[in-house]
Amino acid sequence: MKIELVYFGRPREHLKMSRETADVPAETSTLADLLAWLRLRGDIWAQELADSRVRCAINQEFAGLPAAINENDEVAIFSPISGG
């Protein structure tokens, strides 16, 4: 299944990429699955894409980790927004 990944904020800076097209395994059906699969790429990926360190959107709508992903979706991965 092909999806478009877009990185913003800290993940973009530390992973040194802003976007990629990924061919994810068929069993990758949720955002949680996707993040787990991406973390298999190695240390910096595991560190930067820990569930508690990122937020996600699917097709420009905020989504939680149980959200389903589908062929040709755009998944944005970004740092949690903080403010005061």
mmCIF file with all atom_site columns, C-alpha atoms in Angstrom:
data_model
loop_
_atom_site.group_PDB
_atom_site.id
_atom_site.type_symbol
_atom_site.label_atom_id
_atom_site.label_alt_id
_atom_site.label_comp_id
_atom_site.label_asym_id
_atom_site.label_entity_id
_atom_site.label_seq_id
_atom_site.pdbx_PDB_ins_code
_atom_site.Cartn_x
_atom_site.Cartn_y
_atom_site.Cartn_z
_atom_site.occupancy
_atom_site.B_iso_or_equiv
_atom_site.pdbx_formal_charge
_atom_site.auth_seq_id
_atom_site.auth_comp_id
_atom_site.auth_asym_id
_atom_site.auth_atom_id
_atom_site.pdbx_PDB_model_num
ATOM 1  C CA . MET A 1 1  ? 0.000  0.000  0.000  1.00 0.00 ? 1  MET A CA 1
ATOM 2  C CA . LYS A 1 2  ? 1.436  3.365  -1.009 1.00 0.00 ? 2  LYS A CA 1
ATOM 3  C CA . ILE A 1 3  ? 0.957  6.410  1.201  1.00 0.00 ? 3  ILE A CA 1
ATOM 4  C CA . GLU A 1 4  ? 2.444  9.885  1.181  1.00 0.00 ? 4  GLU A CA 1
ATOM 5  C CA . LEU A 1 5  ? 4.262  10.871 4.380  1.00 0.00 ? 5  LEU A CA 1
ATOM 6  C CA . VAL A 1 6  ? 4.839  14.517 5.230  1.00 0.00 ? 6  VAL A CA 1
ATOM 7  C CA . TYR A 1 7  ? 7.049  15.516 8.165  1.00 0.00 ? 7  TYR A CA 1
ATOM 8  C CA . PHE A 1 8  ? 6.875  18.812 10.065 1.00 0.00 ? 8  PHE A CA 1
ATOM 9  C CA . GLY A 1 9  ? 8.669  20.396 13.030 1.00 0.00 ? 9  GLY A CA 1
ATOM 10 C CA . ARG A 1 10 ? 11.077 18.317 15.065 1.00 0.00 ? 10 ARG A CA 1
ATOM 11 C CA . PRO A 1 11 ? 10.589 15.091 13.052 1.00 0.00 ? 11 PRO A CA 1
ATOM 12 C CA . ARG A 1 12 ? 11.378 16.991 9.842  1.00 0.00 ? 12 ARG A CA 1
ATOM 13 C CA . GLU A 1 13 ? 14.505 18.528 11.343 1.00 0.00 ? 13 GLU A CA 1
ATOM 14 C CA . HIS A 1 14 ? 15.903 15.380 12.943 1.00 0.00 ? 14 HIS A CA 1
ATOM 15 C CA . LEU A 1 15 ? 14.956 12.891 10.228 1.00 0.00 ? 15 LEU A CA 1
ATOM 16 C CA . LYS A 1 16 ? 16.271 15.331 7.616  1.00 0.00 ? 16 LYS A CA 1
ATOM 17 C CA . MET A 1 17 ? 13.362 14.873 5.246  1.00 0.00 ? 17 MET A CA 1
ATOM 18 C CA . SER A 1 18 ? 10.131 16.691 4.572  1.00 0.00 ? 18 SER A CA 1
ATOM 19 C CA . ARG A 1 19 ? 8.209  14.081 2.582  1.00 0.00 ? 19 ARG A CA 1
ATOM 20 C CA . GLU A 1 20 ? 8.367  10.638 1.060  1.00 0.00 ? 20 GLU A CA 1
ATOM 21 C CA . THR A 1 21 ? 6.176  8.122  -0.676 1.00 0.00 ? 21 THR A CA 1
ATOM 22 C CA . ALA A 1 22 ? 6.227  4.882  1.292  1.00 0.00 ? 22 ALA A CA 1
ATOM 23 C CA . ASP A 1 23 ? 5.178  1.410  0.239  1.00 0.00 ? 23 ASP A CA 1
ATOM 24 C CA . VAL A 1 24 ? 3.992  0.073  3.595  1.00 0.00 ? 24 VAL A CA 1
ATOM 25 C CA . PRO A 1 25 ? 3.228  -3.575 4.373  1.00 0.00 ? 25 PRO A CA 1
ATOM 26 C CA . ALA A 1 26 ? -0.381 -4.653 3.844  1.00 0.00 ? 26 ALA A CA 1
ATOM 27 C CA . GLU A 1 27 ? -0.818 -5.388 7.560  1.00 0.00 ? 27 GLU A CA 1
ATOM 28 C CA . THR A 1 28 ? -0.124 -1.722 8.346  1.00 0.00 ? 28 THR A CA 1
ATOM 29 C CA . SER A 1 29 ? -3.695 -0.555 8.790  1.00 0.00 ? 29 SER A CA 1
ATOM 30 C CA . THR A 1 30 ? -3.583 2.140  11.511 1.00 0.00 ? 30 THR A CA 1
ATOM 31 C CA . LEU A 1 31 ? -1.445 5.122  12.440 1.00 0.00 ? 31 LEU A CA 1
ATOM 32 C CA . ALA A 1 32 ? -0.059 3.111  15.358 1.00 0.00 ? 32 ALA A CA 1
ATOM 33 C CA . ASP A 1 33 ? 0.998  0.348  12.936 1.00 0.00 ? 33 ASP A CA 1
ATOM 34 C CA . LEU A 1 34 ? 2.566  2.912  10.608 1.00 0.00 ? 34 LEU A CA 1
ATOM 35 C CA . LEU A 1 35 ? 4.605  4.549  13.370 1.00 0.00 ? 35 LEU A CA 1
ATOM 36 C CA . ALA A 1 36 ? 5.756  1.135  14.615 1.00 0.00 ? 36 ALA A CA 1
ATOM 37 C CA . TRP A 1 37 ? 6.844  0.195  11.090 1.00 0.00 ? 37 TRP A CA 1
ATOM 38 C CA . LEU A 1 38 ? 8.717  3.492  10.618 1.00 0.00 ? 38 LEU A CA 1
ATOM 39 C CA . ARG A 1 39 ? 10.502 3.034  13.967 1.00 0.00 ? 39 ARG A CA 1
ATOM 40 C CA . LEU A 1 40 ? 12.029 -0.176 12.591 1.00 0.00 ? 40 LEU A CA 1
ATOM 41 C CA . ARG A 1 41 ? 14.238 2.042  10.399 1.00 0.00 ? 41 ARG A CA 1
ATOM 42 C CA . GLY A 1 42 ? 16.613 2.580  13.316 1.00 0.00 ? 42 GLY A CA 1
ATOM 43 C CA . ASP A 1 43 ? 17.609 4.617  16.332 1.00 0.00 ? 43 ASP A CA 1
ATOM 44 C CA . ILE A 1 44 ? 16.757 8.172  15.260 1.00 0.00 ? 44 ILE A CA 1
ATOM 45 C CA . TRP A 1 45 ? 13.454 6.957  13.777 1.00 0.00 ? 45 TRP A CA 1
ATOM 46 C CA . ALA A 1 46 ? 12.571 5.093  16.969 1.00 0.00 ? 46 ALA A CA 1
ATOM 47 C CA . GLN A 1 47 ? 13.432 8.132  19.063 1.00 0.00 ? 47 GLN A CA 1
ATOM 48 C CA . GLU A 1 48 ? 11.691 10.764 16.958 1.00 0.00 ? 48 GLU A CA 1
ATOM 49 C CA . LEU A 1 49 ? 8.552  8.771  16.165 1.00 0.00 ? 49 LEU A CA 1
ATOM 50 C CA . ALA A 1 50 ? 7.734  7.508  19.644 1.00 0.00 ? 50 ALA A CA 1
ATOM 51 C CA . ASP A 1 51 ? 3.958  7.643  20.144 1.00 0.00 ? 51 ASP A CA 1
ATOM 52 C CA . SER A 1 52 ? 4.300  10.274 22.871 1.00 0.00 ? 52 SER A CA 1
ATOM 53 C CA . ARG A 1 53 ? 6.501  12.559 20.731 1.00 0.00 ? 53 ARG A CA 1
ATOM 54 C CA . VAL A 1 54 ? 4.366  13.025 17.631 1.00 0.00 ? 54 VAL A CA 1
ATOM 55 C CA . ARG A 1 55 ? 0.886  13.876 16.482 1.00 0.00 ? 55 ARG A CA 1
ATOM 56 C CA . CYS A 1 56 ? -0.583 12.842 13.136 1.00 0.00 ? 56 CYS A CA 1
ATOM 57 C CA . ALA A 1 57 ? -3.119 13.898 10.555 1.00 0.00 ? 57 ALA A CA 1
ATOM 58 C CA . ILE A 1 58 ? -4.649 11.852 7.754  1.00 0.00 ? 58 ILE A CA 1
ATOM 59 C CA . ASN A 1 59 ? -5.591 13.812 4.651  1.00 0.00 ? 59 ASN A CA 1
ATOM 60 C CA . GLN A 1 60 ? -5.216 17.071 6.616  1.00 0.00 ? 60 GLN A CA 1
ATOM 61 C CA . GLU A 1 61 ? -7.452 16.051 9.538  1.00 0.00 ? 61 GLU A CA 1
ATOM 62 C CA . PHE A 1 62 ? -6.059 15.357 13.006 1.00 0.00 ? 62 PHE A CA 1
ATOM 63 C CA . ALA A 1 63 ? -6.213 11.651 13.817 1.00 0.00 ? 63 ALA A CA 1
ATOM 64 C CA . GLY A 1 64 ? -5.462 9.420  16.782 1.00 0.00 ? 64 GLY A CA 1
ATOM 65 C CA . LEU A 1 65 ? -3.252 6.346  16.751 1.00 0.00 ? 65 LEU A CA 1
ATOM 66 C CA . PRO A 1 66 ? -6.166 3.904  16.209 1.00 0.00 ? 66 PRO A CA 1
ATOM 67 C CA . ALA A 1 67 ? -7.218 5.745  13.013 1.00 0.00 ? 67 ALA A CA 1
ATOM 68 C CA . ALA A 1 68 ? -7.243 3.662  9.831  1.00 0.00 ? 68 ALA A CA 1
ATOM 69 C CA . ILE A 1 69 ? -4.924 4.451  6.941  1.00 0.00 ? 69 ILE A CA 1
ATOM 70 C CA . ASN A 1 70 ? -5.712 3.592  3.340  1.00 0.00 ? 70 ASN A CA 1
ATOM 71 C CA . GLU A 1 71 ? -4.012 3.459  -0.046 1.00 0.00 ? 71 GLU A CA 1
ATOM 72 C CA . ASN A 1 72 ? -2.991 6.923  -1.303 1.00 0.00 ? 72 ASN A CA 1
ATOM 73 C CA . ASP A 1 73 ? -3.638 8.663  2.028  1.00 0.00 ? 73 ASP A CA 1
ATOM 74 C CA . GLU A 1 74 ? -1.443 11.579 3.012  1.00 0.00 ? 74 GLU A CA 1
ATOM 75 C CA . VAL A 1 75 ? -0.176 11.166 6.568  1.00 0.00 ? 75 VAL A CA 1
ATOM 76 C CA . ALA A 1 76 ? 1.380  14.180 8.270  1.00 0.00 ? 76 ALA A CA 1
ATOM 77 C CA . ILE A 1 77 ? 3.660  13.581 11.238 1.00 0.00 ? 77 ILE A CA 1
ATOM 78 C CA . PHE A 1 78 ? 4.561  16.544 13.433 1.00 0.00 ? 78 PHE A CA 1
ATOM 79 C CA . SER A 1 79 ? 5.613  17.661 16.886 1.00 0.00 ? 79 SER A CA 1
ATOM 80 C CA . PRO A 1 80 ? 2.921  18.261 19.487 1.00 0.00 ? 80 PRO A CA 1
ATOM 81 C CA . ILE A 1 81 ? 1.923  21.890 19.557 1.00 0.00 ? 81 ILE A CA 1
ATOM 82 C CA . SER A 1 82 ? 2.592  23.714 22.794 1.00 0.00 ? 82 SER A CA 1
ATOM 83 C CA . GLY A 1 83 ? 1.903  27.206 23.864 1.00 0.00 ? 83 GLY A CA 1
ATOM 84 C CA . GLY A 1 84 ? 0.990  29.368 26.734 1.00 0.00 ? 84 GLY A CA 1
#
